[in-house]
Amino acid sequence: MGDRLAVAEHSRVDNSWTVFRGDQIGTMLGKWMWDTRDKSDSRPVAMVASTVSSKMLRAVGEKEGFRFEETLTGFKWIGSRSVELGENEGYNVLFGYEEAIGFCCGDVINDKDGVSAAGVFAELARAVYGKGGTMKGFMQGLYDEFGEFVTNNGYFFCHDKEVVKSIFNKIANGGKYMDDVGGYKITGIRDLGLGYDSSTDDKKPRLPVDAASPMLTLNFENGCCAQFRASGTEPKFKYYIELRGQRGETRLVVEENLRRMSAVLLEVLLEPEKNGLRR
């Protein structure tokens, strides 16, 4: 299949391999598309990613000046929103991606396309290698500029839909959401099951609401974003937890901070043992 792109880099120095995650490839491609854009095009630039993808490209957009939008998971949402931004709102949509190694470069095909993405990544690699660099070093340069983004994504097996419902109901608490989780202060909540978003003026989400397929996003004061949803096709309760480190913090420090925080969030919010959730 040619709809996805995976990237790994071999080091001739120590004979090691670096396998890049989908979020890393997406961030590198997005930054390259921005840097090499047609600057004679007067339209404002936008990029799109699924909400469970890394927030690193959003951080790039906030600094560089392009619009970044999130959609629900899947390219039917990413592609549709890209078309709306381009045709209805006058944006030059350069890039869209999802963390599951799906990428859309440009607006010729509003779907994931590994062939065109490979071509664009080859252009980026040629430019980096031409200056004596490596892709691993290029990615580290982005981390140095925007902070380390570390993720902890996984799932629990859950065969009882009522358990999933009870977990979300406990967190929502009848609309009286908690202010913190185990001492970690919450700064933003989006509940796509009940239709609540603390970041909007009317407190309503801009993404589609579906009580049958709830999805909860919690943003924390320390830069962490934690998202929870049940799989629509498998007996899995999925979680996506990402922590953005401060500039200058090493990856090892951010990884340890995320490890400790993830353990607290999963235990307090999901109560795996009590709810019979199995890793």
Short mmCIF file of C-alpha atoms in Angstrom, two decimals:
data_model
loop_
_atom_site.label_atom_id
_atom_site.label_comp_id
_atom_site.label_asym_id
_atom_site.label_seq_id
_atom_site.Cartn_x
_atom_site.Cartn_y
_atom_site.Cartn_z
CA MET A 1 0.00 0.00 0.00
CA GLY A 2 1.24 3.50 -0.79
CA ASP A 3 -0.99 5.53 1.50
CA ARG A 4 1.44 5.77 4.45
CA LEU A 5 5.06 6.70 4.98
CA ALA A 6 7.52 5.26 7.48
CA VAL A 7 11.02 6.67 7.90
CA ALA A 8 14.19 5.31 9.51
CA GLU A 9 17.75 6.59 9.31
CA HIS A 10 20.99 4.62 9.48
CA SER A 11 24.06 6.13 11.13
CA ARG A 12 27.40 5.31 9.56
CA VAL A 13 29.10 6.61 12.69
CA ASP A 14 27.88 3.95 15.15
CA ASN A 15 25.91 1.64 12.83
CA SER A 16 22.67 2.42 14.69
CA TRP A 17 19.16 3.05 13.38
CA THR A 18 16.73 5.81 14.30
CA VAL A 19 13.10 4.96 13.61
CA PHE A 20 10.99 8.11 13.54
CA ARG A 21 7.49 8.13 14.95
CA GLY A 22 4.57 9.45 12.94
CA ASP A 23 4.44 12.66 14.98
CA GLN A 24 8.13 13.31 14.35
CA ILE A 25 7.76 12.77 10.60
CA GLY A 26 4.68 15.00 10.62
CA THR A 27 6.46 17.82 12.43
CA MET A 28 9.49 17.65 10.13
CA LEU A 29 7.32 17.60 7.00
CA GLY A 30 5.13 20.46 8.27
CA LYS A 31 8.13 22.65 9.10
CA TRP A 32 9.71 21.91 5.72
CA MET A 33 6.48 22.67 3.86
CA TRP A 34 6.30 25.99 5.71
CA ASP A 35 9.94 26.91 5.08
CA THR A 36 9.76 26.09 1.35
CA ARG A 37 6.28 27.48 0.63
CA ASP A 38 5.60 29.80 -2.30
CA LYS A 39 5.95 33.14 -0.55
CA SER A 40 4.35 34.93 -3.52
CA ASP A 41 1.06 33.28 -2.55
CA SER A 42 -0.75 35.89 -0.47
CA ARG A 43 -3.20 33.46 1.12
CA PRO A 44 -2.74 32.71 4.82
CA VAL A 45 -1.34 29.25 5.52
CA ALA A 46 -3.09 26.48 7.46
CA MET A 47 -2.17 22.97 8.54
CA VAL A 48 -4.40 20.24 9.94
CA ALA A 49 -3.84 17.22 12.18
CA SER A 50 -5.96 14.72 14.07
CA THR A 51 -6.57 15.65 17.68
CA VAL A 52 -4.69 12.59 18.99
CA SER A 53 -1.56 13.63 17.10
CA SER A 54 1.25 15.60 18.76
CA LYS A 55 0.74 19.26 19.62
CA MET A 56 4.25 20.06 18.43
CA LEU A 57 3.14 21.26 14.99
CA ARG A 58 0.67 23.55 16.73
CA ALA A 59 3.59 25.02 18.70
CA VAL A 60 5.46 25.56 15.42
CA GLY A 61 2.42 27.34 13.98
CA GLU A 62 2.06 29.59 17.02
CA LYS A 63 5.65 30.76 16.60
CA GLU A 64 5.87 30.86 12.81
CA GLY A 65 2.45 32.36 12.20
CA PHE A 66 0.33 29.77 10.41
CA ARG A 67 -3.07 28.45 11.45
CA PHE A 68 -3.22 24.99 12.98
CA GLU A 69 -6.46 23.05 13.36
CA GLU A 70 -7.41 19.73 14.92
CA THR A 71 -9.99 17.28 13.64
CA LEU A 72 -11.34 13.95 14.77
CA THR A 73 -9.21 10.91 13.95
CA GLY A 74 -9.13 9.73 10.35
CA PHE A 75 -8.43 11.38 7.02
CA LYS A 76 -12.11 11.71 6.20
CA TRP A 77 -12.05 14.46 8.83
CA ILE A 78 -8.58 15.83 8.04
CA GLY A 79 -9.26 15.95 4.30
CA SER A 80 -12.73 17.45 4.67
CA ARG A 81 -11.52 20.22 6.95
CA SER A 82 -8.60 20.93 4.62
CA VAL A 83 -11.03 21.39 1.72
CA GLU A 84 -13.24 23.69 3.81
CA LEU A 85 -10.28 25.84 4.85
CA GLY A 86 -9.05 26.08 1.28
CA GLU A 87 -12.28 26.51 -0.67
CA ASN A 88 -14.49 28.31 1.84
CA GLU A 89 -12.10 30.26 4.04
CA GLY A 90 -9.33 31.20 1.61
CA TYR A 91 -6.43 29.35 3.21
CA ASN A 92 -3.44 27.79 1.53
CA VAL A 93 -3.54 24.38 3.25
CA LEU A 94 0.00 23.10 2.97
CA PHE A 95 -0.12 19.97 5.07
CA GLY A 96 -2.27 17.53 7.03
CA TYR A 97 -1.34 14.45 9.02
CA GLU A 98 -2.24 11.84 11.63
CA GLU A 99 0.16 10.15 14.02
CA ALA A 100 -0.52 6.74 12.45
CA ILE A 101 2.03 7.66 9.68
CA GLY A 102 -0.57 9.22 7.36
CA PHE A 103 0.48 12.44 5.56
CA CYS A 104 -0.98 14.81 2.97
CA CYS A 105 1.45 17.26 1.39
CA GLY A 106 -0.21 20.03 -0.61
CA ASP A 107 -3.77 20.14 -1.91
CA VAL A 108 -3.64 17.93 -5.01
CA ILE A 109 -4.89 14.90 -3.08
CA ASN A 110 -6.86 15.61 0.09
CA ASP A 111 -6.07 12.21 1.56
CA LYS A 112 -3.08 10.44 3.02
CA ASP A 113 -0.57 9.64 0.28
CA GLY A 114 2.71 7.96 1.11
CA VAL A 115 4.13 8.40 -2.39
CA SER A 116 3.98 12.20 -2.51
CA ALA A 117 4.99 12.39 1.18
CA ALA A 118 8.06 10.27 0.41
CA GLY A 119 8.98 12.67 -2.38
CA VAL A 120 8.70 15.69 -0.11
CA PHE A 121 10.64 13.97 2.67
CA ALA A 122 13.36 13.07 0.15
CA GLU A 123 13.67 16.77 -0.72
CA LEU A 124 14.02 17.60 2.97
CA ALA A 125 16.60 14.85 3.51
CA ARG A 126 18.61 16.00 0.48
CA ALA A 127 18.72 19.54 1.85
CA VAL A 128 19.74 18.36 5.33
CA TYR A 129 22.39 15.93 4.10
CA GLY A 130 23.67 18.55 1.68
CA LYS A 131 24.61 20.68 4.67
CA GLY A 132 26.33 17.76 6.39
CA GLY A 133 23.47 17.10 8.80
CA THR A 134 21.27 14.14 9.66
CA MET A 135 17.53 13.76 10.05
CA LYS A 136 18.04 12.81 13.69
CA GLY A 137 19.94 16.06 14.16
CA PHE A 138 17.27 18.02 12.27
CA MET A 139 14.57 16.65 14.58
CA GLN A 140 16.67 17.44 17.63
CA GLY A 141 17.06 20.99 16.35
CA LEU A 142 13.28 21.34 16.36
CA TYR A 143 13.15 19.98 19.92
CA ASP A 144 15.81 22.48 20.95
CA GLU A 145 13.73 25.30 19.47
CA PHE A 146 10.24 24.28 20.59
CA GLY A 147 10.88 22.02 23.57
CA GLU A 148 10.87 18.22 23.85
CA PHE A 149 7.48 16.65 23.13
CA VAL A 150 7.22 13.20 24.70
CA THR A 151 4.22 10.90 24.30
CA ASN A 152 2.80 7.94 26.18
CA ASN A 153 0.10 6.35 24.05
CA GLY A 154 -1.52 3.03 24.84
CA TYR A 155 -4.72 1.22 25.72
CA PHE A 156 -6.47 -1.09 28.13
CA PHE A 157 -8.66 -3.98 27.04
CA CYS A 158 -12.27 -3.35 28.02
CA HIS A 159 -15.11 -5.61 26.87
CA ASP A 160 -17.91 -3.89 28.79
CA LYS A 161 -19.25 -0.68 27.25
CA GLU A 162 -20.95 0.19 30.53
CA VAL A 163 -17.53 0.41 32.20
CA VAL A 164 -16.42 2.95 29.60
CA LYS A 165 -19.62 4.91 30.17
CA SER A 166 -19.14 4.91 33.94
CA ILE A 167 -15.53 6.15 33.64
CA PHE A 168 -16.55 9.11 31.49
CA ASN A 169 -19.52 9.87 33.75
CA LYS A 170 -17.27 9.86 36.81
CA ILE A 171 -14.84 12.30 35.20
CA ALA A 172 -17.64 14.56 33.92
CA ASN A 173 -19.33 14.54 37.35
CA GLY A 174 -22.55 15.97 35.96
CA GLY A 175 -20.71 18.88 34.36
CA LYS A 176 -18.77 19.75 37.51
CA TYR A 177 -15.38 18.73 36.19
CA MET A 178 -12.42 18.40 38.53
CA ASP A 179 -9.85 21.17 38.85
CA ASP A 180 -6.88 18.86 39.17
CA VAL A 181 -5.87 15.22 38.95
CA GLY A 182 -3.60 14.03 41.72
CA GLY A 183 -2.22 17.52 42.22
CA TYR A 184 -1.76 18.27 38.49
CA LYS A 185 -3.78 21.42 37.75
CA ILE A 186 -6.22 21.31 34.83
CA THR A 187 -6.41 24.42 32.62
CA GLY A 188 -8.75 23.18 29.89
CA ILE A 189 -11.37 20.48 29.29
CA ARG A 190 -13.06 19.32 26.09
CA ASP A 191 -15.72 16.64 26.35
CA LEU A 192 -17.01 15.45 22.97
CA GLY A 193 -19.47 13.12 24.66
CA LEU A 194 -21.41 15.74 26.60
CA GLY A 195 -20.59 18.66 24.29
CA TYR A 196 -18.46 20.88 26.54
CA ASP A 197 -15.31 22.88 25.81
CA SER A 198 -13.92 25.27 28.41
CA SER A 199 -11.78 27.09 25.82
CA THR A 200 -14.63 28.48 23.68
CA ASP A 201 -16.78 31.52 24.43
CA ASP A 202 -20.02 29.54 24.35
CA LYS A 203 -18.43 26.47 26.01
CA LYS A 204 -19.37 24.32 23.03
CA PRO A 205 -16.80 22.21 21.13
CA ARG A 206 -15.91 23.07 17.55
CA LEU A 207 -15.47 19.35 16.84
CA PRO A 208 -18.47 17.02 16.35
CA VAL A 209 -20.17 15.78 19.51
CA ASP A 210 -21.24 12.15 19.80
CA ALA A 211 -22.57 10.73 23.07
CA ALA A 212 -22.14 7.20 21.70
CA SER A 213 -18.42 7.75 21.02
CA PRO A 214 -17.19 9.99 23.85
CA MET A 215 -13.74 11.51 23.81
CA LEU A 216 -12.23 13.57 26.60
CA THR A 217 -9.28 15.97 26.38
CA LEU A 218 -7.61 17.43 29.47
CA ASN A 219 -4.97 20.17 29.25
CA PHE A 220 -2.75 20.78 32.25
CA GLU A 221 -0.81 23.73 33.58
CA ASN A 222 2.52 21.96 33.08
CA GLY A 223 1.99 21.58 29.32
CA CYS A 224 0.56 18.07 29.36
CA CYS A 225 -2.37 17.06 27.15
CA ALA A 226 -4.20 13.83 28.01
CA GLN A 227 -6.91 12.35 25.80
CA PHE A 228 -9.14 9.34 26.35
CA ARG A 229 -11.53 7.51 24.05
CA ALA A 230 -12.95 4.05 23.43
CA SER A 231 -12.15 2.32 20.16
CA GLY A 232 -15.09 2.05 17.81
CA THR A 233 -13.90 -1.26 16.32
CA GLU A 234 -12.03 -3.06 19.12
CA PRO A 235 -12.57 -3.69 22.85
CA LYS A 236 -9.97 -1.08 23.77
CA PHE A 237 -9.99 2.01 25.98
CA LYS A 238 -7.29 4.21 24.46
CA TYR A 239 -5.22 6.98 25.99
CA TYR A 240 -2.91 9.55 24.43
CA ILE A 241 -0.77 11.51 26.89
CA GLU A 242 1.82 14.06 25.77
CA LEU A 243 4.05 16.36 27.81
CA ARG A 244 5.83 19.36 26.38
CA GLY A 245 9.10 20.14 28.12
CA GLN A 246 10.46 23.59 28.72
CA ARG A 247 13.23 24.77 26.42
CA GLY A 248 16.51 23.49 27.83
CA GLU A 249 14.97 20.48 29.58
CA THR A 250 16.53 17.23 28.44
CA ARG A 251 14.41 14.49 26.95
CA LEU A 252 15.29 12.19 29.86
CA VAL A 253 13.85 14.72 32.32
CA VAL A 254 10.64 15.14 30.32
CA GLU A 255 10.28 11.37 29.91
CA GLU A 256 10.58 10.85 33.66
CA ASN A 257 8.10 13.63 34.40
CA LEU A 258 5.66 12.11 31.92
CA ARG A 259 6.13 8.62 33.36
CA ARG A 260 5.21 9.80 36.85
CA MET A 261 2.30 11.91 35.66
CA SER A 262 0.89 9.18 33.39
CA ALA A 263 0.82 6.73 36.28
CA VAL A 264 -1.20 9.19 38.36
CA LEU A 265 -3.64 10.10 35.57
CA LEU A 266 -4.36 6.51 34.59
CA GLU A 267 -4.84 5.35 38.17
CA VAL A 268 -7.01 8.28 39.32
CA LEU A 269 -9.13 8.68 36.19
CA LEU A 270 -9.49 5.11 34.94
CA GLU A 271 -9.06 3.05 38.11
CA PRO A 272 -7.92 0.02 36.08
CA GLU A 273 -8.08 -2.59 38.85
CA LYS A 274 -11.51 -1.50 40.08
CA ASN A 275 -12.93 -1.37 36.55
CA GLY A 276 -11.32 -4.61 35.39
CA LEU A 277 -9.21 -2.95 32.71
CA ARG A 278 -6.42 -5.16 31.40
CA ARG A 279 -3.24 -3.93 29.72
#
